[in-house]
Short mmCIF file of C-alpha atoms in Angstrom, two decimals:
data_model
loop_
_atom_site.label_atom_id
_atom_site.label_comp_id
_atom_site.label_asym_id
_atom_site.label_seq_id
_atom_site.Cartn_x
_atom_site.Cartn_y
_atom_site.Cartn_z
CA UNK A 1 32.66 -20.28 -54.04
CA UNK A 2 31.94 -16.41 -54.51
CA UNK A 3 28.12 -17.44 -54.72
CA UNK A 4 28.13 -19.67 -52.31
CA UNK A 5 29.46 -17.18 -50.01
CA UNK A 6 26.90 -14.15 -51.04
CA UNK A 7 24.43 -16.54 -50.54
CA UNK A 8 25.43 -17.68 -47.10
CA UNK A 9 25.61 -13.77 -46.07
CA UNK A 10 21.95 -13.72 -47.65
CA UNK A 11 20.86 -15.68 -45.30
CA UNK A 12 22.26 -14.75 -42.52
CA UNK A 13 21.22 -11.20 -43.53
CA UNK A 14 18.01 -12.62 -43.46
CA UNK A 15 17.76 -14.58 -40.36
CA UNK A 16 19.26 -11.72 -38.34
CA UNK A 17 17.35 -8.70 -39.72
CA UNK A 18 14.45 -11.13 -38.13
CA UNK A 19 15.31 -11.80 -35.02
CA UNK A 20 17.03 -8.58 -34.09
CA UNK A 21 13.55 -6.95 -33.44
CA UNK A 22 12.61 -9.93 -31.10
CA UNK A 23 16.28 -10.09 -29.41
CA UNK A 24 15.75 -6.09 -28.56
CA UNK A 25 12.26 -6.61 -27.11
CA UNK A 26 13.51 -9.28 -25.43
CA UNK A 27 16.09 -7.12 -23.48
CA UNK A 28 13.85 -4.56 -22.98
CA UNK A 29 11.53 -6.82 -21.28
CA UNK A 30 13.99 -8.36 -19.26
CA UNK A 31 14.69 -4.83 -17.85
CA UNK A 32 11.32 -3.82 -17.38
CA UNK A 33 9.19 -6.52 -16.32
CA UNK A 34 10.93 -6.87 -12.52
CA UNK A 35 9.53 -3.07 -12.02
CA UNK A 36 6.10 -3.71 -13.58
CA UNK A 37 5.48 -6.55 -11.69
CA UNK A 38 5.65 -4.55 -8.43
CA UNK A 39 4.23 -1.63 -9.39
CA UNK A 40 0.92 -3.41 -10.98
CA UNK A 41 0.63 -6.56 -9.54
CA UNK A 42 2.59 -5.60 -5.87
CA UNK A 43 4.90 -8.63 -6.17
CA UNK A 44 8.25 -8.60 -3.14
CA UNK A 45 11.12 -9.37 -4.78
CA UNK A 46 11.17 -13.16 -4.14
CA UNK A 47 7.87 -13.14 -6.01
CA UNK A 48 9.19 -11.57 -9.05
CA UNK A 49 12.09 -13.54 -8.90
CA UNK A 50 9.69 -16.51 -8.64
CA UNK A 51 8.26 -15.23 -11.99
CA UNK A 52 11.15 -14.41 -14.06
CA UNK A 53 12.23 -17.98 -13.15
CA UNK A 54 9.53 -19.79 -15.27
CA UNK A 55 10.36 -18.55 -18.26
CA UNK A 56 14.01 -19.90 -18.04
CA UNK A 57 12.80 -23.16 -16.67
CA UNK A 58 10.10 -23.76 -19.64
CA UNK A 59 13.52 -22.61 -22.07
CA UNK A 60 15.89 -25.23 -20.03
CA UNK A 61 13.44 -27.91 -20.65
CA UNK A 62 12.60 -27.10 -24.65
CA UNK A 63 16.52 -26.33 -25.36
CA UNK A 64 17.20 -29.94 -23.69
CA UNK A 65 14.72 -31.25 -26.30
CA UNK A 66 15.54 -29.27 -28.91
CA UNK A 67 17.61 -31.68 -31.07
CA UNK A 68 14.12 -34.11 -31.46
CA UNK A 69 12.17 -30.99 -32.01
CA UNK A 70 14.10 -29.59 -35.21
CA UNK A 71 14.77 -33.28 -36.25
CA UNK A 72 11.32 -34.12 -36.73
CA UNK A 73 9.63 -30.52 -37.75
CA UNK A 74 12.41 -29.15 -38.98
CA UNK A 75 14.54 -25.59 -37.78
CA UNK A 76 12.53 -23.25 -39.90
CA UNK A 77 9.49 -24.25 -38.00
CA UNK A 78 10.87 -24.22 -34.63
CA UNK A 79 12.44 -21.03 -35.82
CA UNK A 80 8.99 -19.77 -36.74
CA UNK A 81 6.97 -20.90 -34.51
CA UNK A 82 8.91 -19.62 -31.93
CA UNK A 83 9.25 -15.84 -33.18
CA UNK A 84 4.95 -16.15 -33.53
CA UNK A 85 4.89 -17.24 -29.86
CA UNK A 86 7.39 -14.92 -29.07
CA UNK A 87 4.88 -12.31 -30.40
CA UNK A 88 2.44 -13.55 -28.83
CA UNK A 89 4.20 -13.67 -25.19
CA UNK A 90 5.05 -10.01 -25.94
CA UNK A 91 1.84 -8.90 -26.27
CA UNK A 92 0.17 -10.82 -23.20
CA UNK A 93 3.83 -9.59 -20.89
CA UNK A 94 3.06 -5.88 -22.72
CA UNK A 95 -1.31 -6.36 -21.87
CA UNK A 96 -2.85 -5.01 -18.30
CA UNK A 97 -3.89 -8.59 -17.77
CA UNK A 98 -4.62 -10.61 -14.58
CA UNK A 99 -1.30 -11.68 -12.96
CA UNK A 100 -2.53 -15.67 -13.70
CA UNK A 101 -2.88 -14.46 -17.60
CA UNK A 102 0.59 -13.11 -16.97
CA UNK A 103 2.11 -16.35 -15.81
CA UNK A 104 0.94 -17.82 -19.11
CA UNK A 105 2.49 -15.38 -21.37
CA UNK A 106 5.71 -15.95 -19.16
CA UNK A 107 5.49 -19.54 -19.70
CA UNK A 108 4.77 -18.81 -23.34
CA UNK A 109 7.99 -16.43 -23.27
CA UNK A 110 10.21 -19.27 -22.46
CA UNK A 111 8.38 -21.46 -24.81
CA UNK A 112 9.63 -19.13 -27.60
CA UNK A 113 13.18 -18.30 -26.06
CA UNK A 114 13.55 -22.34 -25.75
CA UNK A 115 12.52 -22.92 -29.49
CA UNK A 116 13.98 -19.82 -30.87
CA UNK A 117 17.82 -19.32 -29.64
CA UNK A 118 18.88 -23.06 -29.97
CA UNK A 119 17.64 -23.04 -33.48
CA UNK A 120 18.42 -19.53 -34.55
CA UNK A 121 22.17 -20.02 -33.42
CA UNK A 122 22.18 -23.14 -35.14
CA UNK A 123 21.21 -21.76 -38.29
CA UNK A 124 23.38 -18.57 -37.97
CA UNK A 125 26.56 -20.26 -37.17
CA UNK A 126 26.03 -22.71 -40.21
CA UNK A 127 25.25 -19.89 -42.45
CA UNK A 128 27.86 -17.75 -41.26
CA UNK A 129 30.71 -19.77 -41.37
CA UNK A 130 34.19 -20.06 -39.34
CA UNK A 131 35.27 -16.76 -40.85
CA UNK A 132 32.65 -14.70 -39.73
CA UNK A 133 30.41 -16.36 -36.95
CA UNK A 134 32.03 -14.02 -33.86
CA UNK A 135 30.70 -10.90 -35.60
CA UNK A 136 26.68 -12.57 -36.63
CA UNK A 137 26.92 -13.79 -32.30
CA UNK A 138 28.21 -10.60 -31.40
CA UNK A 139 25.43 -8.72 -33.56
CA UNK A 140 23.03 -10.73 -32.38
CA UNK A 141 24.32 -10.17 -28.30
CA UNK A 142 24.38 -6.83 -29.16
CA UNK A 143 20.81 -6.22 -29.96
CA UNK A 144 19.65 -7.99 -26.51
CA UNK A 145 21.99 -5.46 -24.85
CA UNK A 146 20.10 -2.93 -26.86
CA UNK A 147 16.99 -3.80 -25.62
CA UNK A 148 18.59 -4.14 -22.08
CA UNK A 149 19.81 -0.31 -22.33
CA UNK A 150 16.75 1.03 -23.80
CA UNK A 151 14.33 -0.74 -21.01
CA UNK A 152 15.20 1.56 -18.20
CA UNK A 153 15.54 4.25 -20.12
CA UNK A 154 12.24 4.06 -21.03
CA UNK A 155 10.92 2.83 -18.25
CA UNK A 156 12.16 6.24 -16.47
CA UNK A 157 10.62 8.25 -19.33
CA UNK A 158 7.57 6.99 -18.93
CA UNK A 159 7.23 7.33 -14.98
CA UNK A 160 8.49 11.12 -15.16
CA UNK A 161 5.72 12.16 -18.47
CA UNK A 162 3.32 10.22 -15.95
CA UNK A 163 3.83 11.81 -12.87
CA UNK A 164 4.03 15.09 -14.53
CA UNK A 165 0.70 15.81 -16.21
CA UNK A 166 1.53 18.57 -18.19
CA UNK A 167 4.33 17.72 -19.70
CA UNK A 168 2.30 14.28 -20.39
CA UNK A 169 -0.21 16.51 -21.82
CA UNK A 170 2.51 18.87 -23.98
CA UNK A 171 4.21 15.47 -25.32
CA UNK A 172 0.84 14.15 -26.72
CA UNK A 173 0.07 17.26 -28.35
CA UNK A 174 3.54 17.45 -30.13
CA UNK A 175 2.68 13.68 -30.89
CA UNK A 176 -0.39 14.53 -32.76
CA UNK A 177 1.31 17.02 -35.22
#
C-alpha cells in the first residue's frame, strides 16, 4: 500500500510538474490576447469576442468526443499530443502573424485545451486518489490563475518600457550584463 501510494504521488508529481507550465501560459494568454488583438490587428470588442469564442467551441466539440478519442489512442497520447499542439498554438497566438494565421493557432488552442484538460483531469484524479484530489485540482486551478495574474501585469510592463525609450533602452542594457 505504502508503494502504491508513493507511486501514485509519482505520477501525479509528474503529470502536474508538466502541465503547470502550459496551465500558466494558458492564463496569461487568456489575459492578454483581448488587448493584443486590438492593438495589432484593430479588432471592436465583438470581434475579439468573436475570436476568443473559437477556441472554446473547437474544446466543446473535442471534450464531447473525448471518451472515443482516449479509448482508441489512448490518454497519454491525447495527453501528449495535446501539450505539442498546445505549444504549437502558443507560439503562432505569441508570432506577429496575419490575423487569418491567428485564427488557426486559435483553433489549434482549443484543439489542445479540448484534448488536454479532459484527459489530464482524468489522469490526475485517478492518480491522486479520494484523499488528495482537491489539493492536485486546486494546484492545478491555481497555476491558470497564475498565469491570469501575471498577464496584465506584464502586459502593463511591457507598454510602459515601450512607450518610454530610455528606460527601454536602460532595461536592455542591465539585461545584457
Amino acid at each position: 500500500s505504502s508503494r502504491r501510494r508513493h507511486t501514485r504521488c509519482a505520477d501525479v508529481t509528474g503529470v502536474q510538474t508538466c502541465a503547470l507550465p502550459i496551465l500558466a501560459i494558458f492564463g496569461l494568454i487568456l489575459t492578454v490576447l483581448p488587448f493584443h488583438l486590438e492593438e495589432a490587428y484593430g479588432l471592436s470588442a465583438g470581434a475579439r469576442g468573436i475570436f476568443l469564442g473559437m477556441p472554446s467551441l473547437v474544446s466543446f466539440w473535442i471534450s464531447l468526443n473525448i471518451a472515443r478519442i482516449t479509448g482508441r489512442y489512448g490518454r497519454f497520447r491525447a495527453i501528449t499530443v495535446g501539450l505539442v499542439v498546445f505549444g504549437v498554438s502558443f507560439f503562432i497566438l505569441g508570432s506577429p502573424v496575419p490575423l487569418l494565421v491567428l485564427g488557426a493557432g486559435a483553433l489549434l488552442w482549443g484543439l489542445a485545451e479540448g484534448l488536454t484538460f479532459p484527459a489530464l483531469l482524468d489522469r490526475i484524479t485517478e492518480a491522486a486518489g479520494t484523499e488528495s484530489r482537491g489539493t492536485v485540482i486546486a494546484v492545478g486551478a491555481g497555476a491558470v490563475r497564475l498565469g491570469q495574474t501575471v498577464g496584465p501585469d506584464r502586459k502593463s510592463t511591457t507598454s510602459e518600457l515601450q512607450s518610454r525609450p530610455h528606460i527601454s533602452y536602460a532595461v536592455f542594457c542591465l539585461k545584457k550584463k
